[in-house]
Amino acid sequence: MVYNYILYIIARERKCGYMKVTLQNLTKVFPAKSKKAKDVIAVNDFDFVIEDGLLIGLLGPSGCGKSTALNLISGLQKPTSGKIFFGDDDVTNLPPENRGVGLVFQNYALYPHLTVLQNITFPLENRKGKDKLTKEVMVEMATEVAKLVQIDTLLDRKPAELSGGQQQRVAIARALVKKPKILLLDEPLSNLDARLRLQTREELRRIQKQTGITTIFVTHDQEEAMSISDMIVVMKEGVLHQIGKPQDVYENPIDLFVAKFLGTPPINVFDGYVKGGQLYIGDESVLDVSSIEDKEVDVAIRPEGFVVDENGRFTCNLNRIEVMGRDISVVASHEKSQNKDIRAIISAENMARLNQATVKFNLKPYKVYIFEKDSGKRIYF
Ligand code: ADP
Ligand code: MG
């Protein structure tokens, strides 16, 4: 009861400090270090709003500019151009310590010689003048956040006496103790083993929901981002490709990069072409697409977009079947496939029909996406 009340108080206090984040033409260029090298545009004209109280997953492959984007928001790096607003305030020129952000990095960077309690109170120690806190108040505040991240029984230990997951919770508690308006997490789960990573990401989600702090969570792991984010921002080489609710982005990828980046197993991509209103893969016409003019295209099909059918229009070589409980994964191949293996997820009831060297599919049209060959842009039909 008392515990719930504390959470309620924290949530209520924090809700007053809910913060929307606006990025306006935000750009960061790292100039080339030599004549041969090129400038790197790590963040290229980011222009979007993060509504208050949401958890945003900033997602993209390694080197695409995620950390740079986060560092610009925290103030650790200065933008080349563009502006950042927290609420209505322009914070572009504010130093990081005046922005009211909490930061958590991949390597937890705890002080090894300090206890958990001292690590958490550390950011409160150097307050001056009227902001100075008494020891009792600091311990009270630290205990409150330690309860929130469920490490309140470990306060006397040193970091070396904690598991990786517990250390990361200390780092999160240390970021939360200042009651930040915005929480920024840079690949916070990457150092944890697979099970702890799953568990800790659920925890993060819970903590974010309970506190209501606007949170930006950076990861290269699409599954991680999809599972906990209210919105995801998919980026590549400094450029934002798509922003939206995870399910919407999954179901409606704007280009081939986004389609390929999201989904496990990954989407199946084929060389195809449109002729006379029919979509062809190899010499089979697999779908009616009357609104598209004749041209070569990339065809992407989600694993759940295949239906096994003896009269199906699309014939693939059947390599093997992997049973995963209720569903089975049909592993197939086709000379026009860009993936080595084609993976189709079908329900186990259809397994009886899979006893030949080939398998015939029909396609669910809403699970088939067609893209321009050169630009990768989606062609709608
Ligand atoms: P991510 O976090 O997505 O892996 P980063 O934001 O760290 O990507 O880097 C984006 C790009 O900017 C990369 O090409 C990287 O090499 C470059 N970069 C990052 N920091 C610097 C820096 N301080 N000086 C020069 N180039 C940098
Ligand atoms: Mg990074």
Short mmCIF file of C-alpha atoms and ligand atoms in Angstrom, two decimals:
data_model
loop_
_atom_site.label_atom_id
_atom_site.label_comp_id
_atom_site.label_asym_id
_atom_site.label_seq_id
_atom_site.Cartn_x
_atom_site.Cartn_y
_atom_site.Cartn_z
CA MET A 1 0.00 0.00 0.00
CA VAL A 2 2.65 2.46 1.14
CA TYR A 3 4.73 1.46 -1.87
CA ASN A 4 1.84 2.15 -4.24
CA TYR A 5 1.26 5.47 -2.56
CA ILE A 6 4.90 6.45 -3.11
CA LEU A 7 4.61 5.51 -6.77
CA TYR A 8 1.47 7.58 -7.00
CA ILE A 9 3.22 10.60 -5.48
CA ILE A 10 6.20 10.23 -7.83
CA ALA A 11 3.88 9.85 -10.80
CA ARG A 12 1.80 12.86 -9.75
CA GLU A 13 4.84 15.08 -9.23
CA ARG A 14 6.37 14.01 -12.48
CA LYS A 15 3.16 14.50 -14.43
CA CYS A 16 3.37 18.20 -13.66
CA GLY A 17 6.74 18.14 -15.37
CA TYR A 18 5.58 16.25 -18.46
CA MET A 19 7.65 17.49 -21.37
CA LYS A 20 7.10 17.51 -25.07
CA VAL A 21 10.27 17.59 -27.16
CA THR A 22 10.39 19.41 -30.49
CA LEU A 23 13.25 19.01 -32.93
CA GLN A 24 13.38 21.70 -35.61
CA ASN A 25 15.59 21.09 -38.66
CA LEU A 26 18.14 19.58 -36.31
CA THR A 27 21.40 18.75 -38.06
CA LYS A 28 24.83 17.62 -36.92
CA VAL A 29 27.73 17.48 -39.35
CA PHE A 30 31.12 16.06 -38.39
CA PRO A 31 33.57 17.73 -40.78
CA ALA A 32 35.99 15.46 -42.66
CA LYS A 33 39.34 15.07 -40.90
CA SER A 34 41.29 14.73 -44.15
CA LYS A 35 40.93 15.80 -47.79
CA LYS A 36 40.07 12.26 -48.89
CA ALA A 37 37.38 11.79 -46.27
CA LYS A 38 33.83 13.14 -46.57
CA ASP A 39 31.85 15.13 -44.02
CA VAL A 40 29.56 12.90 -41.99
CA ILE A 41 26.00 14.14 -41.61
CA ALA A 42 25.25 12.17 -38.46
CA VAL A 43 21.82 13.77 -37.98
CA ASN A 44 20.22 15.16 -41.11
CA ASP A 45 17.39 17.67 -40.71
CA PHE A 46 15.41 16.00 -37.91
CA ASP A 47 12.08 17.76 -37.74
CA PHE A 48 9.48 16.17 -35.52
CA VAL A 49 7.66 16.39 -32.21
CA ILE A 50 7.80 13.85 -29.41
CA GLU A 51 4.56 14.19 -27.45
CA ASP A 52 4.88 14.35 -23.69
CA GLY A 53 4.76 11.23 -21.60
CA LEU A 54 5.62 8.86 -24.43
CA LEU A 55 8.37 6.30 -24.78
CA ILE A 56 10.05 6.78 -28.14
CA GLY A 57 12.31 4.13 -29.63
CA LEU A 58 15.05 5.63 -31.79
CA LEU A 59 15.98 2.75 -34.04
CA GLY A 60 18.52 2.10 -36.77
CA PRO A 61 21.67 0.17 -37.63
CA SER A 62 24.96 0.89 -35.92
CA GLY A 63 26.51 4.19 -37.04
CA CYS A 64 23.24 5.72 -38.25
CA GLY A 65 23.39 8.65 -35.82
CA LYS A 66 21.26 7.50 -32.88
CA SER A 67 23.76 8.44 -30.17
CA THR A 68 24.48 11.76 -31.85
CA ALA A 69 20.75 12.56 -31.92
CA LEU A 70 20.49 11.71 -28.22
CA ASN A 71 23.60 13.76 -27.37
CA LEU A 72 22.11 16.77 -29.14
CA ILE A 73 18.94 16.44 -27.07
CA SER A 74 20.91 16.08 -23.84
CA GLY A 75 23.21 18.98 -24.72
CA LEU A 76 26.41 16.92 -24.65
CA GLN A 77 26.89 17.92 -28.29
CA LYS A 78 26.00 21.14 -30.10
CA PRO A 79 24.00 20.99 -33.33
CA THR A 80 25.49 22.37 -36.55
CA SER A 81 22.07 23.91 -37.22
CA GLY A 82 18.49 23.64 -36.06
CA LYS A 83 16.74 23.96 -32.72
CA ILE A 84 15.54 21.89 -29.78
CA PHE A 85 12.56 22.81 -27.61
CA PHE A 86 11.50 21.25 -24.32
CA GLY A 87 7.88 22.25 -23.96
CA ASP A 88 7.86 25.84 -25.25
CA ASP A 89 11.43 26.57 -24.14
CA ASP A 90 14.25 26.77 -26.65
CA VAL A 91 17.03 24.76 -24.95
CA THR A 92 19.40 24.68 -27.94
CA ASN A 93 22.03 26.76 -26.15
CA LEU A 94 21.48 25.47 -22.61
CA PRO A 95 24.28 23.37 -21.10
CA PRO A 96 23.34 19.76 -20.29
CA GLU A 97 23.15 20.32 -16.52
CA ASN A 98 20.43 22.93 -16.98
CA ARG A 99 18.23 20.86 -19.28
CA GLY A 100 16.69 18.59 -16.66
CA VAL A 101 17.49 15.38 -18.51
CA GLY A 102 18.43 12.01 -17.02
CA LEU A 103 20.96 9.98 -18.99
CA VAL A 104 21.67 6.25 -19.01
CA PHE A 105 24.34 4.70 -21.21
CA GLN A 106 25.22 1.20 -22.31
CA ASN A 107 28.14 0.99 -19.88
CA TYR A 108 26.55 1.90 -16.59
CA ALA A 109 29.60 3.91 -15.45
CA LEU A 110 28.91 3.53 -11.74
CA TYR A 111 31.53 4.65 -9.21
CA PRO A 112 33.10 1.37 -8.07
CA HIS A 113 34.25 2.65 -4.66
CA LEU A 114 30.83 4.04 -3.70
CA THR A 115 27.86 2.03 -2.43
CA VAL A 116 24.63 1.78 -4.40
CA LEU A 117 23.10 4.43 -2.14
CA GLN A 118 26.06 6.79 -2.65
CA ASN A 119 25.98 6.21 -6.39
CA ILE A 120 22.34 7.21 -6.49
CA THR A 121 22.71 10.28 -4.26
CA PHE A 122 25.83 11.44 -6.13
CA PRO A 123 23.99 13.73 -8.58
CA LEU A 124 22.27 15.42 -5.62
CA GLU A 125 25.45 16.10 -3.62
CA ASN A 126 26.75 19.17 -5.42
CA ARG A 127 23.65 21.33 -5.14
CA LYS A 128 24.42 24.79 -3.82
CA GLY A 129 22.64 27.55 -1.93
CA LYS A 130 18.87 27.23 -1.63
CA ASP A 131 18.89 23.99 -3.64
CA LYS A 132 21.24 22.29 -1.17
CA LEU A 133 19.73 19.13 0.28
CA THR A 134 20.21 17.62 3.73
CA LYS A 135 21.65 14.12 4.01
CA GLU A 136 18.28 12.80 5.23
CA VAL A 137 16.40 14.20 2.24
CA MET A 138 18.95 12.79 -0.20
CA VAL A 139 18.66 9.32 1.37
CA GLU A 140 14.89 9.58 1.26
CA MET A 141 14.91 10.54 -2.43
CA ALA A 142 17.42 7.79 -3.28
CA THR A 143 15.39 5.19 -1.40
CA GLU A 144 12.26 6.25 -3.25
CA VAL A 145 13.78 5.70 -6.71
CA ALA A 146 15.58 2.55 -5.53
CA LYS A 147 12.16 1.14 -4.65
CA LEU A 148 10.84 2.13 -8.04
CA VAL A 149 13.56 0.13 -9.82
CA GLN A 150 13.46 -2.58 -7.15
CA ILE A 151 16.99 -2.37 -5.77
CA ASP A 152 16.07 -0.96 -2.35
CA THR A 153 17.46 -4.05 -0.60
CA LEU A 154 20.87 -3.57 -2.22
CA LEU A 155 21.67 -0.04 -1.09
CA ASP A 156 24.74 -0.98 0.99
CA ARG A 157 26.45 -3.01 -1.71
CA LYS A 158 29.23 -1.91 -4.05
CA PRO A 159 28.65 -2.16 -7.85
CA ALA A 160 31.04 -5.15 -8.10
CA GLU A 161 28.66 -7.09 -5.85
CA LEU A 162 25.74 -6.67 -8.27
CA SER A 163 24.65 -8.48 -11.43
CA GLY A 164 24.68 -6.56 -14.73
CA GLY A 165 20.93 -6.09 -14.57
CA GLN A 166 21.12 -4.71 -11.04
CA GLN A 167 23.95 -2.36 -12.01
CA GLN A 168 21.87 -1.03 -14.86
CA ARG A 169 18.98 -0.42 -12.44
CA VAL A 170 21.31 1.61 -10.24
CA ALA A 171 22.25 3.68 -13.29
CA ILE A 172 18.54 4.20 -14.04
CA ALA A 173 17.87 5.15 -10.40
CA ARG A 174 20.76 7.63 -10.54
CA ALA A 175 19.23 9.19 -13.66
CA LEU A 176 15.77 9.33 -12.05
CA VAL A 177 16.75 10.76 -8.68
CA LYS A 178 17.08 14.29 -10.06
CA LYS A 179 13.45 14.02 -11.20
CA PRO A 180 14.34 14.66 -14.83
CA LYS A 181 11.75 16.00 -17.23
CA ILE A 182 13.15 13.78 -19.95
CA LEU A 183 14.89 10.44 -19.71
CA LEU A 184 17.44 9.53 -22.40
CA LEU A 185 18.63 5.94 -22.68
CA ASP A 186 21.42 4.98 -25.08
CA GLU A 187 21.38 1.21 -25.74
CA PRO A 188 20.87 0.64 -22.00
CA LEU A 189 20.31 -3.11 -22.32
CA SER A 190 23.12 -4.05 -24.71
CA ASN A 191 25.46 -5.29 -21.99
CA LEU A 192 22.90 -7.65 -20.50
CA ASP A 193 22.47 -11.30 -21.45
CA ALA A 194 19.41 -12.27 -23.46
CA ARG A 195 17.13 -13.17 -20.55
CA LEU A 196 18.00 -10.17 -18.45
CA ARG A 197 17.58 -7.97 -21.47
CA LEU A 198 14.01 -9.17 -21.90
CA GLN A 199 13.25 -8.77 -18.22
CA THR A 200 14.88 -5.35 -17.90
CA ARG A 201 13.08 -3.97 -20.93
CA GLU A 202 9.73 -4.88 -19.37
CA GLU A 203 10.92 -3.15 -16.19
CA LEU A 204 11.88 -0.05 -18.12
CA ARG A 205 8.46 0.02 -19.68
CA ARG A 206 6.82 -0.26 -16.26
CA ILE A 207 9.00 2.49 -14.77
CA GLN A 208 8.29 4.77 -17.72
CA LYS A 209 4.53 4.16 -17.47
CA GLN A 210 4.51 4.75 -13.72
CA THR A 211 6.53 7.94 -13.82
CA GLY A 212 5.16 9.28 -17.09
CA ILE A 213 8.55 10.77 -17.99
CA THR A 214 9.00 11.43 -21.69
CA THR A 215 11.64 8.86 -22.60
CA ILE A 216 13.83 8.42 -25.64
CA PHE A 217 15.25 4.94 -25.92
CA VAL A 218 18.02 4.27 -28.43
CA THR A 219 18.58 0.76 -29.77
CA HIS A 220 19.70 -1.06 -32.93
CA ASP A 221 17.45 -3.99 -31.95
CA GLN A 222 14.13 -3.68 -33.76
CA GLU A 223 12.41 -6.25 -31.58
CA GLU A 224 13.42 -4.37 -28.45
CA ALA A 225 12.20 -1.05 -29.86
CA MET A 226 8.95 -2.55 -31.19
CA SER A 227 8.10 -4.26 -27.91
CA ILE A 228 8.31 -1.30 -25.55
CA SER A 229 7.85 1.90 -27.58
CA ASP A 230 4.73 4.02 -28.00
CA MET A 231 6.32 5.38 -31.17
CA ILE A 232 9.37 4.36 -33.12
CA VAL A 233 11.65 6.52 -35.22
CA VAL A 234 13.45 4.47 -37.88
CA MET A 235 16.60 6.09 -39.21
CA LYS A 236 19.49 5.29 -41.53
CA GLU A 237 22.65 7.28 -42.24
CA GLY A 238 21.39 10.31 -40.34
CA VAL A 239 18.07 10.40 -42.18
CA LEU A 240 14.70 9.73 -40.60
CA HIS A 241 12.86 7.19 -42.74
CA GLN A 242 9.65 6.68 -40.78
CA ILE A 243 8.02 7.62 -37.51
CA GLY A 244 4.90 6.01 -36.09
CA LYS A 245 3.37 3.45 -33.77
CA PRO A 246 5.37 0.21 -33.97
CA GLN A 247 2.49 -1.81 -35.40
CA ASP A 248 1.62 0.87 -37.97
CA VAL A 249 5.21 1.09 -39.18
CA TYR A 250 5.41 -2.71 -39.37
CA GLU A 251 2.18 -2.94 -41.34
CA ASN A 252 2.82 0.10 -43.49
CA PRO A 253 6.53 0.50 -44.22
CA ILE A 254 7.23 3.57 -46.29
CA ASP A 255 10.25 2.09 -48.07
CA LEU A 256 12.23 -1.11 -48.53
CA PHE A 257 14.75 -0.21 -45.82
CA VAL A 258 12.03 0.06 -43.16
CA ALA A 259 10.31 -3.10 -44.42
CA LYS A 260 13.55 -5.03 -44.14
CA PHE A 261 14.62 -3.54 -40.83
CA LEU A 262 11.46 -4.53 -38.92
CA GLY A 263 10.20 -8.05 -38.30
CA THR A 264 11.41 -11.43 -37.10
CA PRO A 265 11.80 -13.55 -39.14
CA PRO A 266 12.70 -10.81 -41.63
CA ILE A 267 10.53 -9.93 -44.60
CA ASN A 268 11.14 -11.97 -47.79
CA VAL A 269 12.31 -9.89 -50.75
CA PHE A 270 12.11 -10.96 -54.41
CA ASP A 271 13.06 -9.49 -57.77
CA GLY A 272 9.79 -9.07 -59.58
CA TYR A 273 8.06 -7.12 -62.32
CA VAL A 274 4.66 -5.79 -63.20
CA LYS A 275 3.19 -6.53 -66.62
CA GLY A 276 -0.36 -5.91 -67.74
CA GLY A 277 -1.63 -5.37 -64.19
CA GLN A 278 -0.10 -8.61 -62.90
CA LEU A 279 2.76 -8.93 -60.44
CA TYR A 280 5.28 -11.53 -61.58
CA ILE A 281 7.99 -13.33 -59.64
CA GLY A 282 9.95 -15.36 -62.19
CA ASP A 283 7.42 -16.51 -64.80
CA GLU A 284 4.51 -16.85 -62.39
CA SER A 285 1.89 -14.17 -61.97
CA VAL A 286 1.38 -14.09 -58.21
CA LEU A 287 -0.97 -11.14 -57.58
CA ASP A 288 -3.30 -8.72 -59.35
CA VAL A 289 -1.93 -5.17 -59.17
CA SER A 290 -3.93 -3.41 -61.84
CA SER A 291 -3.04 0.12 -60.69
CA ILE A 292 0.71 -0.26 -61.29
CA GLU A 293 2.30 0.40 -64.68
CA ASP A 294 4.71 -2.12 -66.24
CA LYS A 295 8.17 -2.07 -64.59
CA GLU A 296 10.70 -4.04 -62.59
CA VAL A 297 10.11 -3.89 -58.84
CA ASP A 298 11.20 -5.32 -55.51
CA VAL A 299 8.49 -7.46 -53.93
CA ALA A 300 8.55 -7.92 -50.15
CA ILE A 301 6.32 -10.49 -48.46
CA ARG A 302 5.94 -10.84 -44.68
CA PRO A 303 6.41 -14.43 -43.39
CA GLU A 304 2.75 -14.40 -42.34
CA GLY A 305 1.66 -13.36 -45.84
CA PHE A 306 1.85 -16.84 -47.38
CA VAL A 307 -1.05 -19.29 -47.56
CA VAL A 308 -0.26 -22.89 -48.52
CA ASP A 309 -2.62 -23.90 -51.32
CA GLU A 310 -2.24 -26.75 -53.80
CA ASN A 311 -3.65 -24.46 -56.48
CA GLY A 312 -1.47 -21.52 -55.33
CA ARG A 313 0.00 -19.13 -57.89
CA PHE A 314 3.51 -18.94 -56.44
CA THR A 315 5.74 -22.03 -56.49
CA CYS A 316 8.85 -22.31 -54.30
CA ASN A 317 11.30 -25.11 -53.57
CA LEU A 318 10.56 -26.65 -50.19
CA ASN A 319 13.75 -27.04 -48.14
CA ARG A 320 12.57 -27.91 -44.65
CA ILE A 321 9.92 -27.35 -42.02
CA GLU A 322 10.55 -26.02 -38.52
CA VAL A 323 7.80 -26.64 -35.99
CA MET A 324 7.32 -23.86 -33.44
CA GLY A 325 4.30 -25.08 -31.47
CA ARG A 326 1.08 -23.77 -32.94
CA ASP A 327 2.81 -22.31 -35.98
CA ILE A 328 5.27 -23.82 -38.36
CA SER A 329 7.97 -22.14 -40.33
CA VAL A 330 8.27 -23.29 -43.94
CA VAL A 331 11.81 -22.74 -45.16
CA ALA A 332 11.83 -22.50 -48.94
CA SER A 333 13.89 -21.07 -51.79
CA HIS A 334 13.31 -19.44 -55.15
CA GLU A 335 15.73 -18.25 -57.80
CA LYS A 336 14.33 -14.70 -57.61
CA SER A 337 14.58 -14.49 -53.81
CA GLN A 338 17.05 -11.92 -52.46
CA ASN A 339 17.13 -13.72 -49.10
CA LYS A 340 18.97 -17.05 -48.99
CA ASP A 341 16.03 -18.65 -47.22
CA ILE A 342 12.40 -17.74 -47.70
CA ARG A 343 10.48 -18.08 -44.45
CA ALA A 344 6.73 -18.53 -44.39
CA ILE A 345 4.88 -18.83 -41.08
CA ILE A 346 1.73 -20.92 -41.44
CA SER A 347 -0.56 -22.64 -39.01
CA ALA A 348 0.31 -26.26 -38.17
CA GLU A 349 -2.95 -27.55 -39.66
CA ASN A 350 -1.53 -27.00 -43.14
CA MET A 351 1.48 -29.17 -42.49
CA ALA A 352 -0.01 -32.33 -44.03
CA ARG A 353 0.16 -30.75 -47.47
CA LEU A 354 3.89 -30.22 -47.24
CA ASN A 355 5.27 -33.50 -48.50
CA GLN A 356 6.70 -32.62 -51.88
CA ALA A 357 9.82 -30.97 -53.27
CA THR A 358 7.86 -27.82 -54.04
CA VAL A 359 5.28 -25.82 -52.18
CA LYS A 360 2.60 -23.63 -53.71
CA PHE A 361 1.44 -20.45 -52.03
CA ASN A 362 -1.20 -17.84 -52.47
CA LEU A 363 -0.35 -14.42 -51.07
CA LYS A 364 -2.32 -12.20 -48.70
CA PRO A 365 -2.33 -8.91 -50.64
CA TYR A 366 -2.06 -6.74 -47.48
CA LYS A 367 1.14 -8.56 -46.51
CA VAL A 368 2.77 -7.91 -49.89
CA TYR A 369 4.67 -4.65 -50.43
CA ILE A 370 6.01 -3.42 -53.73
CA PHE A 371 8.95 -1.00 -54.00
CA GLU A 372 10.68 0.98 -56.74
CA LYS A 373 13.88 -0.78 -57.80
CA ASP A 374 16.16 2.26 -57.59
CA SER A 375 14.80 4.45 -54.79
CA GLY A 376 13.26 1.74 -52.61
CA LYS A 377 10.11 3.87 -52.31
CA ARG A 378 6.83 2.07 -51.78
CA ILE A 379 4.46 1.68 -54.72
CA TYR A 380 0.90 1.53 -53.42
CA PHE A 381 -1.71 -0.64 -55.14
P1 ADP B 1 24.98 5.19 -33.65
O1 ADP B 1 24.81 5.63 -32.24
O2 ADP B 1 23.68 5.09 -34.41
O3 ADP B 1 25.75 3.93 -33.77
P2 ADP B 1 26.62 7.59 -33.90
O4 ADP B 1 25.68 8.69 -33.59
O5 ADP B 1 27.55 7.18 -32.83
O6 ADP B 1 25.80 6.32 -34.44
O7 ADP B 1 27.48 7.99 -35.17
C1 ADP B 1 26.90 8.47 -36.36
C2 ADP B 1 27.97 8.81 -37.38
O8 ADP B 1 28.71 9.91 -36.94
C3 ADP B 1 28.96 7.69 -37.59
O9 ADP B 1 29.32 7.69 -38.95
C4 ADP B 1 30.14 8.08 -36.73
O10 ADP B 1 31.34 7.59 -37.25
C5 ADP B 1 30.09 9.60 -36.80
N1 ADP B 1 30.59 10.23 -35.57
C6 ADP B 1 30.07 10.10 -34.33
N2 ADP B 1 30.74 10.86 -33.43
C7 ADP B 1 31.70 11.49 -34.12
C8 ADP B 1 32.74 12.43 -33.77
N3 ADP B 1 32.87 12.89 -32.52
N4 ADP B 1 33.56 12.87 -34.76
C9 ADP B 1 33.40 12.44 -36.03
N5 ADP B 1 32.47 11.57 -36.43
C10 ADP B 1 31.62 11.10 -35.50
MG MG B 2 25.42 4.68 -30.47
#
